[in-house]
Coordinates of C-alpha atoms in Angstrom, one line a residue:
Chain A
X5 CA -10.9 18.4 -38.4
X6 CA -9.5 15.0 -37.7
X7 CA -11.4 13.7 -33.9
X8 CA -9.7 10.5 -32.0
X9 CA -11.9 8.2 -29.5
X10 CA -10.6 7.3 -26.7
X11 CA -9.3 3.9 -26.6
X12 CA -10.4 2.9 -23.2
X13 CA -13.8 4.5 -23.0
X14 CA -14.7 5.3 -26.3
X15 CA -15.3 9.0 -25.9
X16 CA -14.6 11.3 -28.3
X17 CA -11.9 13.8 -28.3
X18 CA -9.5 16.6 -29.7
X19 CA -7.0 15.5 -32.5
X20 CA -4.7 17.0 -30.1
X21 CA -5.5 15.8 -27.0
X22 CA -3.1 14.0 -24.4
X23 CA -5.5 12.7 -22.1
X24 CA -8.6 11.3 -22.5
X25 CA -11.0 14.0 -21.0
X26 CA -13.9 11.1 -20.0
X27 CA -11.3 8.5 -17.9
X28 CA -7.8 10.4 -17.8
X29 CA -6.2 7.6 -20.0
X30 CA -2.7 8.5 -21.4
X31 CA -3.1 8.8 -25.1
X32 CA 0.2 10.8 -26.2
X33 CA 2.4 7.3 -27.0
X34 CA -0.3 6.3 -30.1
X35 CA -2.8 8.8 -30.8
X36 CA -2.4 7.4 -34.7
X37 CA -4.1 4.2 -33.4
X38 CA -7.3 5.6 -32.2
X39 CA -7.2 8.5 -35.0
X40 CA -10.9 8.6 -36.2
X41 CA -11.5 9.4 -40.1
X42 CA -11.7 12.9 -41.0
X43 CA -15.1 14.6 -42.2
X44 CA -15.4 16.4 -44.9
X45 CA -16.1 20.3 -44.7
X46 CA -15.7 21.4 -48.0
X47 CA -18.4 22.6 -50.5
X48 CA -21.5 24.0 -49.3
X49 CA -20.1 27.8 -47.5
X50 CA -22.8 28.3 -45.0
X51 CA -22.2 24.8 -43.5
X52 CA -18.3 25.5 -43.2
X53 CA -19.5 28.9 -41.4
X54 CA -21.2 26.9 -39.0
X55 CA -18.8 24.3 -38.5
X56 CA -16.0 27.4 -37.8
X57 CA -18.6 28.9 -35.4
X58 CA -19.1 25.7 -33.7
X59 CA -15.3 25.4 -33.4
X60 CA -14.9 28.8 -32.5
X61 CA -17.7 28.3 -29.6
X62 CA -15.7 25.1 -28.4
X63 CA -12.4 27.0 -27.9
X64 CA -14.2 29.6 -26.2
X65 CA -16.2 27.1 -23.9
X66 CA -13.0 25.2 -23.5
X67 CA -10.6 27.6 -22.7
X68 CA -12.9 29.2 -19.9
X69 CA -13.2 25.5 -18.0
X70 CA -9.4 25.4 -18.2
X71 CA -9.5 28.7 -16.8
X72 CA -11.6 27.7 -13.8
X73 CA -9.4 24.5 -13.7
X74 CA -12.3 22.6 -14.1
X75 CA -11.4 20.8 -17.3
X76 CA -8.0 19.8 -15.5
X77 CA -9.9 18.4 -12.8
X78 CA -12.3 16.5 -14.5
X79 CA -9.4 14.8 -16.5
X80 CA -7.4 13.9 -13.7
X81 CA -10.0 13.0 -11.3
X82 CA -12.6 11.0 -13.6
X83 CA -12.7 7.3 -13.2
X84 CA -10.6 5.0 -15.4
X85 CA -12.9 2.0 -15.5
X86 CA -16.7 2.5 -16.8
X87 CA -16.9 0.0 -14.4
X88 CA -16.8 2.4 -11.8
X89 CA -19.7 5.3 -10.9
X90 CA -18.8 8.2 -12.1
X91 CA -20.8 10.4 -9.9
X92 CA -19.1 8.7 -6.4
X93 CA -15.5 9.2 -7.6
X94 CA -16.8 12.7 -8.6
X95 CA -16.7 13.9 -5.1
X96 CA -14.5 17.2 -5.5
X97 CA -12.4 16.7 -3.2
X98 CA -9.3 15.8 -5.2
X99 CA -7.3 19.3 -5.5
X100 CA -6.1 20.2 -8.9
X101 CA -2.8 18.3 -9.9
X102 CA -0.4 19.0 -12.0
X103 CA 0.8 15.5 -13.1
X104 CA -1.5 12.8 -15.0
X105 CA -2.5 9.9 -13.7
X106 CA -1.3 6.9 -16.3
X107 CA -3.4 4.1 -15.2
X108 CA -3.6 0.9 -16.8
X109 CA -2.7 -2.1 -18.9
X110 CA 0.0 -2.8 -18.1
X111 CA 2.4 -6.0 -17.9
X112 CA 1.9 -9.4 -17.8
X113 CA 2.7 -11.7 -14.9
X114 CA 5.4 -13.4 -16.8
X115 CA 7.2 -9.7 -18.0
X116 CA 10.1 -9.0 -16.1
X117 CA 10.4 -5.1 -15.9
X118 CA 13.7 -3.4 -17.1
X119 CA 15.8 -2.0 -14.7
X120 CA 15.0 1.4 -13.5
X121 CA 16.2 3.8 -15.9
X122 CA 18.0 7.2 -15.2
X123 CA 15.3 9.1 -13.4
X124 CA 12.8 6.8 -12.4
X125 CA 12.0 5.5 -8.9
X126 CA 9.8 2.6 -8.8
X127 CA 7.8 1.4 -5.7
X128 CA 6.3 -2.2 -5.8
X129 CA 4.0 -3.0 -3.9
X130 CA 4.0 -6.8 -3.8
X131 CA 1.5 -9.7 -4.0
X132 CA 2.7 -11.7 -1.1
X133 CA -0.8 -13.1 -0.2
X134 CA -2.4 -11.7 2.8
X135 CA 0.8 -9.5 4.3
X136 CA 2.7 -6.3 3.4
X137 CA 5.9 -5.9 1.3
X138 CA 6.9 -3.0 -0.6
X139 CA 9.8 -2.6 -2.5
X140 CA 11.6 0.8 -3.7
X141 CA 14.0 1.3 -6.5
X142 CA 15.5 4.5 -6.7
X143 CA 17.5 6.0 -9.7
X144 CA 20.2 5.8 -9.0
X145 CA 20.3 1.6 -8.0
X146 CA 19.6 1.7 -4.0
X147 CA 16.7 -0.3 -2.8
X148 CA 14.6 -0.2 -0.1
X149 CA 12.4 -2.8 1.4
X150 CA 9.0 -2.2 3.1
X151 CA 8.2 -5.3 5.3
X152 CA 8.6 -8.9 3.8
X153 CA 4.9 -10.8 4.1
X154 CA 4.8 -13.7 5.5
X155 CA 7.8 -16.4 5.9
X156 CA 6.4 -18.0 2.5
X157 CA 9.3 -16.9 0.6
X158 CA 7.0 -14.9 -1.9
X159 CA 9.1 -11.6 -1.6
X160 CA 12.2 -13.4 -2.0
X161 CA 11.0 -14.8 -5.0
X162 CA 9.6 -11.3 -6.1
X163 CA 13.2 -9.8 -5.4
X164 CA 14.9 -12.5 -6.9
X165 CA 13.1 -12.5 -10.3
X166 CA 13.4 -9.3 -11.2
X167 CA 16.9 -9.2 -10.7
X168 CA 17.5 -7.6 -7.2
X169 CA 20.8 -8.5 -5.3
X170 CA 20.7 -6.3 -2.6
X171 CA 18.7 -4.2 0.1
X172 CA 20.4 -1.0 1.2
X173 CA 17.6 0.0 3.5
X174 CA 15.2 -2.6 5.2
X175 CA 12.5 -2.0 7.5
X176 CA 10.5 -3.4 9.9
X177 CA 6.8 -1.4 10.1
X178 CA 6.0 -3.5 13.3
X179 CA 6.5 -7.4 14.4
X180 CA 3.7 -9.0 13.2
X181 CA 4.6 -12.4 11.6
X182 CA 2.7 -11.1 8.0
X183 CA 5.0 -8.2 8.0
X184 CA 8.3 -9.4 9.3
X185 CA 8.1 -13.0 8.4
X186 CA 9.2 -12.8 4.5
X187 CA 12.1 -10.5 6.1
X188 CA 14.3 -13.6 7.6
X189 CA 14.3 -15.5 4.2
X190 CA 15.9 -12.4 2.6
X191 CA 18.2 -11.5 5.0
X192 CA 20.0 -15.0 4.8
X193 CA 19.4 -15.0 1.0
X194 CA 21.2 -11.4 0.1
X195 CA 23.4 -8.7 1.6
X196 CA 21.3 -6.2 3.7
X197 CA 22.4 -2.5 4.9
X198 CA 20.8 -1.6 7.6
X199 CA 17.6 -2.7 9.5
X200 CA 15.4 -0.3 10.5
X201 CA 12.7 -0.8 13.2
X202 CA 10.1 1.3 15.5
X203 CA 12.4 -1.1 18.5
X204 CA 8.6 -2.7 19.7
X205 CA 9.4 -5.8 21.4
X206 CA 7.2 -8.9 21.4
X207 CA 7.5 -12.7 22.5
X208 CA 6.4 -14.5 18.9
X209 CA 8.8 -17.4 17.5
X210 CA 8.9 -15.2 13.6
X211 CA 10.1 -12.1 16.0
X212 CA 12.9 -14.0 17.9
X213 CA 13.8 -15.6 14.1
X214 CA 13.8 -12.1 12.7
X215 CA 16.3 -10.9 15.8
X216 CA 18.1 -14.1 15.2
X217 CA 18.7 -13.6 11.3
X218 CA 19.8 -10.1 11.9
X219 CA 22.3 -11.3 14.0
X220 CA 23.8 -13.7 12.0
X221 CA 24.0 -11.7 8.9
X222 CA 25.6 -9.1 11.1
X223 CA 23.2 -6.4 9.5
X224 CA 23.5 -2.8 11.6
X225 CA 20.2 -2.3 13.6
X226 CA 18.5 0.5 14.0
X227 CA 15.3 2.0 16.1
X228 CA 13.8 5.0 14.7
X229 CA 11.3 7.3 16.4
X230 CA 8.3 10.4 15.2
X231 CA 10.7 12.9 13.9
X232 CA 13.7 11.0 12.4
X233 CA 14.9 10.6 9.1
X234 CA 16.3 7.1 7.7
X235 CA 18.5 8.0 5.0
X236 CA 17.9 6.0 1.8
X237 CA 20.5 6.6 -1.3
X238 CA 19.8 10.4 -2.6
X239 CA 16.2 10.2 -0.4
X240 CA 15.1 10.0 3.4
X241 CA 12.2 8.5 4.7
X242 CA 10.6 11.0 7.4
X243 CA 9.2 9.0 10.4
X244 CA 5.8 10.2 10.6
X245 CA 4.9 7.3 13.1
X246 CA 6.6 5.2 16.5
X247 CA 4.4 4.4 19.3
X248 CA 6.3 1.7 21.3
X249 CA 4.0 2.0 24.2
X250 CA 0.9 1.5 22.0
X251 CA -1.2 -0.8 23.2
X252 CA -2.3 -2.6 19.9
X253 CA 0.9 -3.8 18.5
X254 CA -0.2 -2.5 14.9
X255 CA -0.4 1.0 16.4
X256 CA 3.8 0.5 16.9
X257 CA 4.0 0.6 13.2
X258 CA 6.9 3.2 12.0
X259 CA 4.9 4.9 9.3
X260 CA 7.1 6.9 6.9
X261 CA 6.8 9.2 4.5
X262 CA 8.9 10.0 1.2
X263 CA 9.0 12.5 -1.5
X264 CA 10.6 12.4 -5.1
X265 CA 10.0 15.7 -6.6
X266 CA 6.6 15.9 -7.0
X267 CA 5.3 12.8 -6.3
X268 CA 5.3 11.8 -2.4
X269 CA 4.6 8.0 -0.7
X270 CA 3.3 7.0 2.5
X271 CA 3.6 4.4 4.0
X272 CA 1.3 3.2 7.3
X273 CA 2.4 -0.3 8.0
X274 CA -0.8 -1.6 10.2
X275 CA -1.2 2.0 11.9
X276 CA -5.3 2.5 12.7
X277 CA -7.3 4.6 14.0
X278 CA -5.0 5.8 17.6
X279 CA -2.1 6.3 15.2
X280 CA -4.1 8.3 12.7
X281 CA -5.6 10.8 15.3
X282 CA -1.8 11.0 16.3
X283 CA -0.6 11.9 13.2
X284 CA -3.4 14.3 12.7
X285 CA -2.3 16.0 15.8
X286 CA 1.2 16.2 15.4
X287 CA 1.8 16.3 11.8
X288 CA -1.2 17.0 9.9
X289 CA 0.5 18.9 7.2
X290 CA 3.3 16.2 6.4
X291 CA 0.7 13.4 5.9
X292 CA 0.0 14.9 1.9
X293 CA 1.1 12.0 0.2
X294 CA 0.4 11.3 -3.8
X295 CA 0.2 7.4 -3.2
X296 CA -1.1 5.7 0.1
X297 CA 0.0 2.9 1.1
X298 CA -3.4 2.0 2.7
X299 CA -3.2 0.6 6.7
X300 CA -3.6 -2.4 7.8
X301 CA -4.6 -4.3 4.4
X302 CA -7.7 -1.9 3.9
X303 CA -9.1 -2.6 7.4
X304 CA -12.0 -0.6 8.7
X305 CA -9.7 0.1 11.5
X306 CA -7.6 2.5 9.7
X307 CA -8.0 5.1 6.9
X308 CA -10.4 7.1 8.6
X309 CA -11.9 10.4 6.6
X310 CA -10.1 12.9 8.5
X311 CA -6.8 11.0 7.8
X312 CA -7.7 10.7 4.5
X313 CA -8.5 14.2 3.7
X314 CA -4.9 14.9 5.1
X315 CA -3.3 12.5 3.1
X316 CA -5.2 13.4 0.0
X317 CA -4.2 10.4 -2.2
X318 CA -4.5 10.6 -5.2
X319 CA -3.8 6.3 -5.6
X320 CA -4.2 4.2 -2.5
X321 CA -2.8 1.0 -3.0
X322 CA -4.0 -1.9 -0.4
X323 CA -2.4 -5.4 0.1
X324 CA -4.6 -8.2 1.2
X325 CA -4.6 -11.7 -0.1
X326 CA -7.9 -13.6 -2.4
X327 CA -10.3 -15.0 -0.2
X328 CA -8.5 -14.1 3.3
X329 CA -10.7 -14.8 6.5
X330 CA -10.7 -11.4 7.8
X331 CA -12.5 -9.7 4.9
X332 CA -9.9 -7.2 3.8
X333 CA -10.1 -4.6 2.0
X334 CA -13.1 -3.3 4.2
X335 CA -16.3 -2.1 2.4
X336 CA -16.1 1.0 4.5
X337 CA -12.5 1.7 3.5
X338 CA -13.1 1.7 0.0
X339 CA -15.9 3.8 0.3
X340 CA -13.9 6.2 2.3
X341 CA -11.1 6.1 -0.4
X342 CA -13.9 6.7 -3.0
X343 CA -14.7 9.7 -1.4
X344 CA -11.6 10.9 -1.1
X345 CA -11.2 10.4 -4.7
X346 CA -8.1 8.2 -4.7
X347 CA -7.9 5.3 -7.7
X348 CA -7.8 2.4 -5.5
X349 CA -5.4 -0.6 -6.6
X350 CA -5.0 -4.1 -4.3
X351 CA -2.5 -7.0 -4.5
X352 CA -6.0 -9.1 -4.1
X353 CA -7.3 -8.0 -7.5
X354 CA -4.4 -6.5 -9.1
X355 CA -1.3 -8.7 -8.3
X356 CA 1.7 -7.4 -7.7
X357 CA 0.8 -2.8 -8.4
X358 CA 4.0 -0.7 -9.1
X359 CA 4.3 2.9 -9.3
X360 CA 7.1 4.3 -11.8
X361 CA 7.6 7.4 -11.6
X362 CA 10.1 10.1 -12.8
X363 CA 9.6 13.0 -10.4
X364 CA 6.5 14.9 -12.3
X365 CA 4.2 12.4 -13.1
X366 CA 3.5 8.7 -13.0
X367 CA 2.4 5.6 -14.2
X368 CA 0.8 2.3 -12.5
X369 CA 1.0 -0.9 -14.0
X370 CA -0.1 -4.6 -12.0
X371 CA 0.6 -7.9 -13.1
X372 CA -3.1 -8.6 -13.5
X373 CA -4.8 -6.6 -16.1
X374 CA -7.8 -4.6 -14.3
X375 CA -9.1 -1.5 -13.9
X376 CA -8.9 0.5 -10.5
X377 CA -11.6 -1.1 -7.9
X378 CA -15.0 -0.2 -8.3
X379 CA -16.1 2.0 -5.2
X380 CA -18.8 0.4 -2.9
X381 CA -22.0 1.3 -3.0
X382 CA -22.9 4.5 -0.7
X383 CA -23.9 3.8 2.7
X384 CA -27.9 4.1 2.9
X385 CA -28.9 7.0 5.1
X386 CA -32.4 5.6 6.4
X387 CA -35.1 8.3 6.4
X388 CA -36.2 9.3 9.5
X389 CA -39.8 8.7 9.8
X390 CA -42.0 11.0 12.1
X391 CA -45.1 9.4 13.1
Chain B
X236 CA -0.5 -31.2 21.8
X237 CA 1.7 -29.1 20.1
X238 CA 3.3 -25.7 20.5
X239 CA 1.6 -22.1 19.3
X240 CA 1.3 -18.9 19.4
X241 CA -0.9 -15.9 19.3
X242 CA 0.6 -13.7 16.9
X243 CA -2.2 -11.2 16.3
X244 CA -6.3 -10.8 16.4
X245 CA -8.2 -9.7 12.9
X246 CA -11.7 -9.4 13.9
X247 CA -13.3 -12.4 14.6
X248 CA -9.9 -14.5 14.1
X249 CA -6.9 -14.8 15.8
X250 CA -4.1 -15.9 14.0
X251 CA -1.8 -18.9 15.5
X252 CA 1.4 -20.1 14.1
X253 CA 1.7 -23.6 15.0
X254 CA 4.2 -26.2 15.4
X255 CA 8.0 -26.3 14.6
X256 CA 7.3 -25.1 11.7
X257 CA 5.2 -22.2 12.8
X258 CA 2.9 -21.9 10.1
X259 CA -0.3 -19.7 10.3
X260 CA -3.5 -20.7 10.8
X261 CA -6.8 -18.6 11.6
X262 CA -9.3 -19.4 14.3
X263 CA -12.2 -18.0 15.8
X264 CA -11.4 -16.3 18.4
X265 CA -13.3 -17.1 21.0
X266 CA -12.2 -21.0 20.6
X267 CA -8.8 -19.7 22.7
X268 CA -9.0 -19.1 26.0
X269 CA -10.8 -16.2 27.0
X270 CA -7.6 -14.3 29.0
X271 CA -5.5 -14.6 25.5
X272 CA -3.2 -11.8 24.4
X273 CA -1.1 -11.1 21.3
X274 CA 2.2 -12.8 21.4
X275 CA 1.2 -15.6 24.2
X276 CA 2.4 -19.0 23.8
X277 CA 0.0 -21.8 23.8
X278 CA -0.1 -25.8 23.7
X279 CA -2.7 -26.7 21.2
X280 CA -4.6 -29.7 20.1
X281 CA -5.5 -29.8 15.9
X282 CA -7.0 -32.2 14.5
X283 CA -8.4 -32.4 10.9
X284 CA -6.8 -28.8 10.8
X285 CA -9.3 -27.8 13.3
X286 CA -8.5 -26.4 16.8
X287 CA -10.0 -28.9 19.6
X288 CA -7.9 -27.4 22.4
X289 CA -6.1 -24.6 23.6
X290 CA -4.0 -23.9 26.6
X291 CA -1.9 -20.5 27.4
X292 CA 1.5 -21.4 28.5
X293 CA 2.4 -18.9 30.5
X294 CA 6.0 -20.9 31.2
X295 CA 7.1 -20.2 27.7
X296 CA 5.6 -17.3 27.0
X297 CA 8.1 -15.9 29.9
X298 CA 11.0 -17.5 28.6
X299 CA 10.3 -16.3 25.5
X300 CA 9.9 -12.8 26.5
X301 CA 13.0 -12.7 28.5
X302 CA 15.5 -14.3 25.7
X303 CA 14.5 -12.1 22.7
X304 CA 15.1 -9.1 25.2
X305 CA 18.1 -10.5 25.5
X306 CA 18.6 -10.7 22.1
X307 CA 16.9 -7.2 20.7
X308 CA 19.2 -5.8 23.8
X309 CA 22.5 -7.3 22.0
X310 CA 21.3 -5.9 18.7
X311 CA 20.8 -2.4 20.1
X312 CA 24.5 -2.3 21.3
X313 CA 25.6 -4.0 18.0
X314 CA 27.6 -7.0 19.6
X315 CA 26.5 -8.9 16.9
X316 CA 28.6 -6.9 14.7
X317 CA 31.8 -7.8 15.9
X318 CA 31.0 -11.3 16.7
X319 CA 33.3 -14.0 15.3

């Protein structure tokens, strides 16, 4: 009985195996590269009875955890790095999928992807420092943009080198200068479609420039509010999210939501904690979302528990920049992502992160070749100590 | 003295964008002025890329907020669309 190892961890597994049962890495496109030499069971007859025991007792054995379903989640939910604890990303509080999770390595810096193929939606999130800008590609050629980072041209340059030529669908999550401020290059550098925004006003210079660019590339603009739909090709995105009366200007971000067959994307802008509750509230059961878009760059403001066991990620991708001043991602936020057990991806670590995916599964790949970030160390829960 | 403004408070740090050019810059927070608010314009002193003064300008910060009224109302009726 031929046995392959796993080449990402090492562990050992069926012949016929898919997945790697110890980290969840994709094995199907070259099992012959990790196929391990066959042993010998031939000759003596009471060893080969024992060997077909053995076998026998691993079907059985097997085929009651897949029967319990908890095979499948072990596979799907197990950590893809050995650099991260097993036991914390173990909580069980991932629900049984039926798509994998392919994780990892992924394309170089300097690769520039193929178009999308027939089928396949791809959502890059992209390194634009510290700031948020997301980019969708749907099957069918449409685009969507998320936000634009700062006014450091990054996204533009991101667009622009992978051959992008057009934004059908732009949107504004709220006026902050590291999420609208990438959005004014673009729209003098290509033809827009529409502009979407939550409509919060506010008196900064990279606001008024944003206004102004809208203007004079005579883009339709657009205010959306909880409820609506903004059309996008074949897709919507369903606002989840608008508080224009919000006091904290990040809690006016329009988060949004979108599904593609099985696999569903949200996306929070800067929303925190007020927004969360909110959403909680009003739509708890339309926050279940395969891949986060984690708030406000991993803040401890935002991804809260309770929102995070209604989102039920299973990847949360952040975007902060190296070495920003304000300490995103969050210790907290990571652990809370740990626990609940979403593979966390950043722009910091990762570089640019983009999901492809063709309805029923997906695949992440990020310029820089890493595993998903460790989880943070548990908070210590000091003893109480009666005298 | 130049022209800034608050666009947003991170913790600790508020973020300014400074000068004509209006490029961001993080300082502590309690260097500004201790009425400061998201989105208020202020007249700044930098030297060494270090904050020595700040000043809200509550002047500009008005005219500010009344032209890009102005400007989001014209988008919300579309006028820009058929401008020639």
């Amino acid at each position: 009985m031929s046995m392959l190892s796993c080449p990402h961890c090492g562990g050992i597994l069926r012949a016929s195996a898919k997945f790697c049962s110890h980290c969840g890495h994709l094995l199907a496109t070259h099992p012959a590269a990790y196929q391990l030499p066959s042993k010998s069971v031939s000759g003596d007859p009471s060893r080969f009875r024992r060997y077909f025991r053995g076998v026998l007792l691993f079907l059985l054995l097997f085929g009651i955890l897949l029967g319990s379903g908890r095979f499948a989640w072990t596979t799907l939910s197990q950590p893809l790095s050995t650099h991260t604890t097993p036991t914390r990303i173990a909580v069980p509080t991932l629900p049984l999928r039926t798509h994998p999770t392919v994780a990892g390595p992924i394309a170089s810096a300097q690769t520039a992807l193929p178009i999308a193929g027939i089928g396949t939606l791809r959502v890059h999130f992209i390194d634009v420092e510290q700031g948020d800008s997301t980019l969708i590609q749907a099957p069918d050629g449409t685009t969507a943009l998320i936000d634009g980072g700062y006014d450091n041209g990054l996204a533009l340059q991101y667009l622009q080198a992978h051959g992008i030529t057009h934004i059908d669908v732009m949107i504004a999550s709220h006026p902050h200068a590291d999420h609208i401020g990438g959005l004014v290059a673009i729209l003098k550098a290509m033809p827009v479609g529409v502009v979407w925004a939550s409509g919060a006003n506010y008196t900064s210079g990279t606001y008024e420039r944003f206004l102004d660019a809208i203007a004079q590339a005579k883009v339709p603009y657009r205010e959306a509010k909880r409820g609506d739909s903004i059309p996008f090709g074949t897709l919507i995105f369903t606002v989840l999210h608008s508080e224009l009366k919000a006091r904290n200007l990040n809690d006016t971000s329009l988060v949004v939501h979108m599904t593609y067959g099985h696999i569903s994307f949200l996306f929070t802008g800067d929303a925190e904690g007020p927004s969360e509750q909110a959403m909680l509230r009003q739509d708890k059961d339309s926050l279940r979302a395969t891949i986060l878009k984690v708030g406000h760059h991993g803040s401890y403001t935002s991804s809260s528990p309770a929102f995070l066991a209604a989102v039920k990620p299973h990847v949360a991708v952040y975007s902060a920049g190296k070495h920003n001043s304000y300490g995103h991602p969050h210790a907290s936020t990571i652990t809370n992502l740990c626990h609940a057990g979403a593979l966390i991806y950043g722009t910091a670590i990762h570089g640019t992160v983009i999901i492809s995916t063709s309805q029923e599964d997906f695949t992440v790949r990020t310029t820089n070749e890493a595993p998903p970030q460790a989880c943070a160390q548990p908070p210590v829960v000091a003893a109480t100590v009666v005298p | 003295m130049e022209q800034a403004y608050i666009d947003r408070f991170e913790g600790d740090y508020a973020v300014i964008m400074v000068g004509a050019e209006q490029l961001p810059m993080d300082v502590l927070r309690h260097h500004l002025p201790r009425q400061s608010r998201e989105g208020q314009w202020l007249r700044v002193e930098i030297v060494a890329n270090q904050l020595v003064s700040a000043h809200i300008d509550t002047a500009a910060t008005e005219a500010a907020r009344q032209r890009i009224q102005e400007k989001l109302e014209r988008l919300r009726r579309g006028d820009h669309l058929t401008d020639t």
